[in-house]
Amino acid sequence: MHGKALATLALAFTLTGAAQAQDAESVLRDAASAPRHLSYAGQVESVEYGSANSHASIYRVEHRSPNLTRRWYLAPQALYGDSIITRATTSYDLDVRHHRIIVSNDDTLEDEVALDDNFALLSSNYRIVPAPAEEVAGRKTLGFMLINRHTGQMCMRVWIDKETHLVLERQAYASDGAVISAMRYDQISYTSNLPAQFFNVPKEQGFATLRGMDHELPSNDIDAVARAAGFNAVGPKYLPEGFQPISGDVSEIKGVRSMHLLYSDGIRTLSLFENARGATADLSRFTVHQTTVESHDARYVEDGPTLLMTWERSGLHFALVGDLSRQEMTRIAESVTP
Amino acid sequence: MMTHLTHEKLIDYLHDALSPEEDALIYAHIDACSECRSAYLAETQISELLRREAAADERELPSIVKARIWETVRNSAPTPLERVRALFRPAYALAAAALVAALVLIPVTLHNGVASPSIDAAYYFADHAAMNGTIPFADRGSAASAQFETIPASDQTAVVAVPVVYTADAR
């Protein structure tokens, strides 16, 4: 009888645990797409920490659901007064210092299917563990830790508005536990009164309009991307556990056809670029470090927490970009063999 | 829509003798046009056949002929002029090496457009960040992306429209 009661209790705990996990996942899923149905105005602090340099910014953000956003940069001083207006997939970057508006298009911004797919990837690689709640920007939040199922390491922590499910604070961590990026709302108010005209691009006197980078919808048919490259493209034989190819495209930059494959585990990402036209990476605006990939000379640069490693092998030029440790990036690079 | 490729163009494409822009256009055309693709495949087969034939024609001299040649070489005493020439052999070798290097390197350089182009590292960082747009909780408002100088569209175009085939149930 006693045993039966214990078993019932254990079952109840298991069911409660499963329900909590289910709840946590559904809250997080909501959070990933919250800006699609919420309108708000607030102020955000964002920092990216690197061993060579860090980037910090403070910006005002106004967002009208589903896809109108305006960011005004208040800091650093170099960006003060600049703003970025995003209307669906088109962004207008108002650069007041250089009197120009740069217009670029990014089809991935509206790719809800891929976002869903990548959320599924995240939940297959990360355990979502409730964390102590905190107040952020005067709002009650639900805290969650995202723990890598393969390594047991916490890769991200998020604080989600208890009522609206908007992410109000987020911290990402390196494999050694160091914070590599942090974002936090200092102030937020939800409103449905943001007029659409507010997101019109101002007609600034004397501003030149330039065309920036365009990104078409990438493909998740990696074999088709590799075929389209026009050369014998190769990929890494080693990837950290949980990583898989998620999308790719082939573009031409300065007449050089270049293939880009993106790998991810749902939170961390890694890009591999390759070309067969002898086009090296111009690293002149960064501090360059020498290293080797197997016995081949390689170079790497860092920008905030993101590392770019470049090398040549068997007539192909490679560039690997990601937020992983240099040791991990080198191991991946060494596995890119024809 | 491009008209069918001429035989000359196909040969140039096969020998990597086109500019990168033209090469990309021809590549895309062959991919889309079955008639030109057949012509291209036929041409590659002919090239391969010729290469194999040429390799097969490189036959060994009969051993008896080789032996006679060496005997003649050993028995022929060098003239005084040949002895002087022998002193300059290293210089000949250097000149010959320079000539070979020039012959090899000039077409390679020309093929790559005088000097190999380089791609700004900022492009790689920006493209990596852009493709992160579909990763849940990726930050798109950081100063890092705002501080990058923009890569002009004239420098970057998507040349291959790969069909998007999402398999939402795969994961």
XYZ file of C-alpha atoms in Angstrom:
509
model
C 0.000 0.000 0.000
C 2.847 2.285 1.045
C 4.752 1.362 -2.138
C 1.708 2.083 -4.250
C 1.380 5.566 -2.724
C 5.045 6.290 -3.402
C 4.675 5.142 -7.005
C 1.639 7.379 -7.447
C 3.559 10.292 -5.942
C 6.546 9.628 -8.239
C 4.243 9.466 -11.250
C 2.613 12.740 -10.194
C 6.066 14.379 -9.927
C 7.075 13.012 -13.327
C 3.862 14.278 -14.908
C 4.283 17.676 -13.234
C 7.884 17.844 -14.450
C 6.834 16.926 -17.983
C 4.069 19.521 -17.910
C 6.511 22.185 -16.679
C 8.954 21.315 -19.448
C 6.112 21.500 -21.935
C 5.057 24.878 -20.510
C 8.630 26.192 -20.636
C 8.974 25.134 -24.250
C 5.681 26.735 -25.250
C 6.630 30.013 -23.472
C 9.976 30.023 -25.264
C 8.339 29.245 -28.600
C 5.961 32.171 -28.046
C 8.910 34.388 -27.159
C 10.720 33.557 -30.392
C 7.853 34.998 -32.417
C 6.464 37.560 -29.931
C 7.335 40.660 -32.042
C 4.985 39.315 -34.741
C 1.979 40.158 -32.558
C 3.215 42.762 -30.056
C 3.732 46.519 -30.509
C 6.025 48.289 -28.079
C 8.519 51.088 -27.455
C 11.556 50.825 -25.207
C 15.233 51.298 -24.621
C 17.796 48.520 -24.964
C 21.393 48.008 -23.867
C 23.350 45.532 -25.924
C 26.939 44.366 -25.366
C 29.091 41.824 -27.199
C 32.298 40.845 -25.443
C 35.404 39.709 -27.314
C 39.010 39.069 -26.327
C 40.243 41.678 -28.825
C 37.374 44.165 -28.694
C 33.812 44.531 -27.484
C 30.785 46.299 -28.903
C 28.285 48.114 -26.750
C 25.271 50.106 -27.782
C 22.168 51.712 -26.353
C 19.240 52.213 -28.659
C 15.595 53.245 -28.533
C 13.332 50.785 -30.260
C 9.813 51.234 -31.553
C 8.087 48.216 -32.995
C 4.661 47.914 -34.591
C 3.532 44.339 -35.206
C 4.072 42.442 -37.309
C 7.109 43.859 -39.077
C 7.756 47.591 -38.703
C 10.717 48.476 -36.481
C 12.777 51.575 -35.850
C 16.002 51.672 -33.847
C 17.615 54.956 -32.814
C 21.161 54.685 -31.566
C 21.971 56.737 -28.460
C 25.429 55.254 -27.869
C 28.246 54.814 -28.773
C 28.983 58.340 -29.876
C 30.028 57.123 -33.333
C 26.471 55.898 -33.930
C 24.600 58.651 -32.085
C 21.686 59.865 -34.209
C 21.859 56.952 -36.646
C 18.755 54.862 -37.014
C 17.633 51.727 -38.790
C 14.082 51.424 -40.062
C 13.000 47.930 -40.994
C 9.866 47.477 -43.051
C 9.276 43.730 -43.486
C 12.382 42.514 -45.349
C 13.749 45.953 -46.302
C 16.029 47.959 -44.021
C 16.910 51.633 -44.327
C 20.093 52.519 -42.494
C 20.187 56.290 -41.875
C 23.806 57.280 -41.470
C 23.698 60.937 -40.370
C 27.468 61.322 -40.197
C 27.987 60.356 -43.818
C 24.685 61.802 -45.068
C 23.489 58.600 -46.653
C 20.658 56.112 -46.489
C 21.642 52.535 -47.203
C 18.828 50.333 -48.423
C 19.214 46.589 -48.091
C 16.952 43.598 -48.366
C 16.990 40.451 -46.266
C 14.361 37.839 -47.079
C 15.271 35.744 -44.021
C 13.564 38.328 -41.770
C 10.163 37.044 -42.851
C 11.044 33.356 -43.022
C 8.720 31.955 -40.359
C 9.085 28.376 -41.585
C 12.842 28.406 -41.059
C 12.371 30.048 -37.649
C 10.042 27.192 -36.650
C 12.507 24.616 -37.966
C 15.345 26.202 -36.041
C 13.299 26.347 -32.863
C 12.760 22.588 -33.229
C 16.547 22.226 -33.584
C 17.041 24.310 -30.436
C 14.656 22.210 -28.379
C 16.258 18.986 -29.589
C 19.728 20.185 -28.480
C 18.906 22.195 -25.353
C 17.089 21.488 -22.135
C 14.919 24.402 -21.073
C 15.286 24.750 -17.322
C 13.295 27.302 -15.290
C 15.505 29.844 -13.505
C 14.711 32.286 -10.689
C 12.385 35.058 -11.833
C 13.556 38.663 -11.811
C 12.116 42.041 -12.604
C 13.415 43.549 -15.823
C 12.466 47.097 -16.857
C 9.824 47.054 -14.146
C 8.149 43.951 -15.598
C 7.737 40.528 -13.987
C 9.610 37.884 -15.951
C 9.970 34.130 -16.318
C 13.600 33.053 -16.350
C 14.943 30.084 -18.343
C 18.356 28.514 -18.785
C 19.141 26.756 -22.047
C 21.444 23.861 -21.218
C 23.227 21.959 -23.955
C 22.052 18.319 -23.825
C 25.414 17.052 -25.142
C 27.852 19.010 -22.993
C 25.715 19.969 -20.000
C 26.856 23.584 -20.373
C 24.520 26.551 -20.096
C 24.697 28.406 -23.408
C 21.992 31.004 -22.909
C 19.766 32.512 -20.284
C 16.625 34.469 -21.097
C 14.166 36.492 -19.063
C 10.763 36.622 -20.708
C 7.944 39.058 -19.899
C 5.510 36.977 -17.833
C 2.493 38.604 -19.431
C 3.477 39.253 -23.065
C 6.283 36.681 -23.535
C 8.641 39.224 -25.125
C 12.334 38.524 -24.361
C 13.397 41.383 -22.068
C 16.882 40.151 -21.230
C 19.230 37.619 -22.764
C 22.766 36.473 -22.009
C 24.824 34.099 -24.136
C 27.781 32.184 -22.724
C 31.002 30.720 -24.130
C 31.937 27.094 -23.431
C 34.032 28.229 -20.419
C 31.044 30.032 -18.917
C 32.120 33.590 -19.817
C 29.356 35.929 -20.989
C 29.847 36.642 -24.698
C 26.789 38.795 -25.308
C 24.061 40.438 -23.283
C 20.911 42.353 -24.191
C 18.539 43.999 -21.726
C 15.591 46.340 -21.902
C 16.032 49.303 -19.545
C 12.513 50.443 -20.212
C 9.543 49.052 -22.121
C 5.915 49.983 -22.719
C 3.429 48.096 -24.819
C 1.187 50.157 -27.066
C -1.036 49.789 -30.051
C -0.809 53.498 -30.872
C 2.294 53.610 -33.023
C 1.158 55.057 -36.372
C 2.501 53.335 -39.488
C 3.775 56.706 -40.795
C 6.199 56.681 -37.905
C 8.163 54.052 -39.809
C 8.323 55.986 -43.074
C 11.811 56.728 -44.288
C 12.421 60.467 -43.808
C 13.363 62.435 -46.900
C 16.548 63.965 -45.562
C 17.973 66.894 -47.537
C 21.276 66.104 -49.193
C 21.273 62.417 -48.221
C 22.486 59.974 -50.861
C 20.581 56.708 -51.199
C 22.873 53.723 -51.632
C 22.133 50.072 -52.199
C 23.516 47.802 -49.464
C 23.748 44.043 -49.196
C 20.846 41.932 -50.357
C 20.080 38.487 -49.017
C 17.698 36.224 -50.841
C 16.044 33.342 -49.064
C 18.742 30.687 -48.582
C 18.044 27.047 -49.312
C 18.062 24.197 -46.831
C 18.780 21.757 -49.651
C 22.522 21.671 -48.968
C 23.269 19.223 -51.797
C 21.625 21.586 -54.293
C 23.687 24.487 -52.922
C 26.900 22.462 -53.239
C 25.998 21.506 -56.829
C 25.273 25.133 -57.668
C 28.706 26.212 -56.412
C 30.279 25.250 -59.741
C 33.295 23.607 -58.088
C 33.876 20.543 -55.947
C 32.671 22.072 -52.699
C 33.605 20.367 -49.440
C 32.167 20.556 -45.937
C 33.469 19.780 -42.456
C 33.680 16.127 -41.405
C 33.630 17.237 -37.776
C 31.012 19.468 -36.152
C 30.310 19.988 -32.438
C 27.528 17.702 -31.233
C 24.061 18.886 -32.209
C 25.271 21.061 -35.093
C 23.846 20.399 -38.512
C 23.713 22.232 -41.838
C 20.612 24.386 -41.894
C 20.880 26.584 -44.958
C 23.162 27.772 -47.700
C 23.434 29.934 -50.755
C 25.739 30.761 -53.619
C 26.505 34.412 -54.354
C 28.895 36.282 -56.550
C 31.064 38.870 -54.830
C 33.292 40.972 -57.071
C 32.810 38.368 -59.781
C 33.827 35.514 -57.478
C 31.294 32.766 -56.994
C 31.258 31.923 -53.325
C 29.330 29.263 -51.441
C 28.058 29.929 -47.917
C 26.842 27.111 -45.674
C 25.339 27.830 -42.263
C 25.512 25.237 -39.476
C 23.701 25.554 -36.171
C 22.565 23.732 -33.065
C 19.614 26.100 -32.642
C 21.523 28.750 -30.647
C 25.141 28.773 -31.783
C 25.957 29.156 -35.456
C 28.869 28.622 -37.766
C 29.343 29.782 -41.369
C 31.649 28.176 -43.913
C 32.443 30.204 -47.055
C 34.447 28.761 -49.916
C 35.495 29.796 -53.400
C 37.630 28.251 -56.095
C 38.738 31.531 -57.680
C 41.692 32.288 -55.476
C 39.857 35.088 -53.668
C 41.473 35.585 -50.283
C 39.837 37.390 -47.366
C 40.923 41.006 -46.959
C 41.611 41.252 -43.215
C 43.285 44.661 -43.356
C 40.863 46.387 -41.012
C 41.403 43.836 -38.227
C 44.324 42.669 -36.112
C 45.520 39.536 -37.894
C 46.830 36.452 -36.073
C 48.753 33.619 -37.742
C 47.873 29.994 -37.083
C 47.815 26.680 -38.916
C 45.055 24.402 -40.118
C 46.711 20.970 -40.273
C 50.000 21.988 -41.878
C 48.496 24.823 -43.910
C 49.092 28.468 -43.035
C 45.946 30.103 -41.755
C 45.004 33.509 -40.338
C 42.275 34.576 -37.983
C 40.715 37.823 -36.790
C 38.209 38.551 -34.051
C 35.333 40.973 -33.979
C 33.649 40.982 -30.596
C 33.000 37.323 -29.747
C 32.964 36.311 -33.426
C 36.044 34.704 -34.927
C 36.898 34.467 -38.630
C 39.508 31.920 -39.700
C 40.728 31.761 -43.273
C 43.008 29.325 -45.115
C 43.638 27.701 -48.479
C 43.633 24.017 -49.262
C 43.600 22.064 -52.536
C 42.879 25.160 -54.612
C 39.914 26.239 -52.492
C 39.844 29.330 -50.271
C 37.910 28.935 -47.034
C 36.577 31.314 -44.391
C 35.012 29.955 -41.216
C 32.981 32.382 -39.066
C 31.436 31.671 -35.681
C 31.217 32.382 -31.964
C 32.887 29.107 -30.929
C 36.297 28.860 -29.244
C 39.396 29.048 -31.447
C 40.296 25.441 -30.568
C 36.854 24.268 -31.693
C 37.009 26.391 -34.865
C 40.477 24.966 -35.692
C 39.213 21.428 -35.196
C 36.312 22.092 -37.563
C 38.615 23.785 -40.107
C 41.002 20.803 -40.035
C 38.134 18.486 -40.885
C 37.290 20.415 -44.081
C 39.139 18.089 -46.420
C 38.459 17.187 -50.044
C 16.879 34.204 -72.355
C 20.338 33.601 -73.752
C 20.607 31.996 -77.216
C 22.379 28.640 -77.480
C 26.105 28.633 -76.825
C 28.505 28.672 -79.749
C 31.035 25.871 -80.072
C 33.898 28.335 -79.463
C 32.298 29.622 -76.275
C 31.809 26.069 -75.039
C 35.465 25.251 -75.698
C 36.581 28.428 -73.895
C 34.344 27.514 -70.951
C 35.754 24.007 -70.875
C 39.306 25.374 -70.781
C 38.518 27.957 -68.104
C 39.360 30.753 -70.508
C 36.426 33.057 -69.769
C 36.103 35.993 -67.426
C 34.433 35.096 -64.091
C 31.265 36.970 -65.095
C 31.031 35.175 -68.438
C 31.932 31.892 -66.787
C 29.046 32.308 -64.318
C 26.606 33.125 -67.121
C 27.649 30.102 -69.166
C 27.462 27.919 -66.051
C 23.918 29.079 -65.361
C 22.939 28.622 -69.001
C 24.277 25.052 -69.166
C 22.384 24.302 -65.986
C 19.130 25.554 -67.483
C 19.419 24.541 -71.186
C 19.327 20.797 -71.842
C 20.521 21.204 -75.460
C 23.664 23.110 -74.442
C 24.199 20.732 -71.538
C 24.253 17.792 -73.986
C 26.714 19.664 -76.225
C 28.885 20.434 -73.172
C 28.837 16.801 -72.018
C 29.708 15.601 -75.530
C 32.587 18.062 -75.637
C 33.923 16.936 -72.243
C 33.777 13.316 -73.439
C 35.737 14.174 -76.588
C 38.375 16.012 -74.503
C 38.657 13.055 -72.187
C 38.972 10.654 -75.132
C 41.742 12.768 -76.687
C 43.575 12.930 -73.382
C 43.424 9.133 -73.005
C 44.583 8.564 -76.585
C 47.495 10.949 -76.081
C 48.482 9.120 -72.916
C 48.281 5.770 -74.675
C 50.526 7.050 -77.511
C 53.380 7.804 -75.126
C 55.063 4.472 -75.728
C 58.396 3.332 -74.355
C 61.324 3.037 -76.773
C 62.469 -0.557 -77.276
C 65.316 -1.297 -74.870
C 67.717 -2.125 -77.709
C 67.205 1.382 -79.207
C 67.801 3.021 -75.784
C 71.003 1.042 -75.316
C 72.334 2.143 -78.711
C 71.578 5.792 -77.981
C 73.434 5.691 -74.650
C 76.374 3.930 -76.278
C 76.603 6.700 -78.899
C 76.403 9.400 -76.209
C 79.132 7.848 -74.095
C 81.433 7.288 -77.069
C 81.137 10.782 -78.491
C 83.879 12.989 -76.974
C 82.842 16.584 -76.266
C 84.298 19.328 -78.449
C 86.089 22.335 -76.761
C 82.997 24.489 -77.468
C 80.735 21.957 -75.705
C 83.067 21.998 -72.680
C 82.721 25.817 -72.452
C 78.948 25.548 -72.835
C 78.780 23.027 -70.016
C 80.137 25.695 -67.645
C 77.044 27.823 -68.334
C 74.501 25.048 -67.814
C 73.228 26.423 -64.453
C 72.554 29.779 -66.134
C 70.656 28.043 -68.929
C 68.667 26.131 -66.328
C 67.769 29.326 -64.473
C 66.691 31.059 -67.663
C 64.650 28.037 -68.672
C 63.020 27.888 -65.215
C 62.136 31.588 -65.401
C 60.615 31.080 -68.848
C 58.560 28.102 -67.654
C 57.412 30.021 -64.574
C 56.348 32.965 -66.743
C 54.460 30.705 -69.126
C 52.643 29.033 -66.241
C 52.008 32.064 -64.061
C 50.897 34.583 -66.692
C 47.793 32.591 -67.761
C 46.925 31.899 -64.104
C 47.144 35.604 -63.258
C 45.138 36.535 -66.323
C 42.543 33.940 -65.480
C 42.097 35.426 -62.033
C 41.715 38.926 -63.423
C 45.254 40.375 -63.300
C 45.491 39.978 -59.520
C 43.432 37.588 -57.399
C 40.479 39.541 -55.979
C 40.065 39.742 -52.245
C 36.822 39.761 -50.315
C 36.480 42.144 -47.383
C 36.280 40.232 -44.099
C 33.376 42.521 -43.154
C 31.375 40.817 -45.907
C 31.872 37.444 -44.209
C 30.876 38.822 -40.795
C 27.833 40.610 -42.235
C 26.674 37.638 -44.310
C 27.085 35.324 -41.324
C 25.015 37.702 -39.158
C 22.345 38.047 -41.849
C 21.881 34.311 -42.211
C 21.364 34.153 -38.443
C 18.023 35.900 -38.996
C 16.119 32.657 -38.635
C 17.902 31.536 -35.451
C 15.650 32.015 -32.406
C 16.899 34.758 -30.033
C 19.705 35.903 -32.366
C 20.514 39.566 -31.768
C 19.941 41.750 -34.816
C 20.273 45.135 -33.145
C 23.838 45.063 -31.923
C 26.310 47.834 -32.595
C 28.585 45.360 -34.344
C 26.273 44.987 -37.317
C 25.514 48.706 -37.377
C 29.203 49.614 -37.449
C 30.119 47.493 -40.433
C 30.577 49.389 -43.622
C 27.984 48.233 -46.056
C 28.987 46.025 -48.954
C 27.533 47.659 -52.063
C 25.032 45.576 -53.985
C 27.117 46.124 -57.109
C 29.829 43.976 -55.512
C 27.516 41.203 -54.480
C 24.753 39.410 -56.321
C 23.013 36.118 -55.836
C 23.799 34.223 -59.002
C 22.131 30.944 -58.343
C 18.495 30.643 -57.389
C 18.467 27.386 -55.508
C 14.966 26.026 -54.949
C 13.903 26.329 -51.339
C 12.649 22.970 -50.154
C 11.812 23.134 -46.466
C 11.239 19.918 -44.612
C 9.680 21.161 -41.419
C 9.155 17.647 -40.097
C 12.767 16.604 -40.537
C 13.833 17.641 -37.071
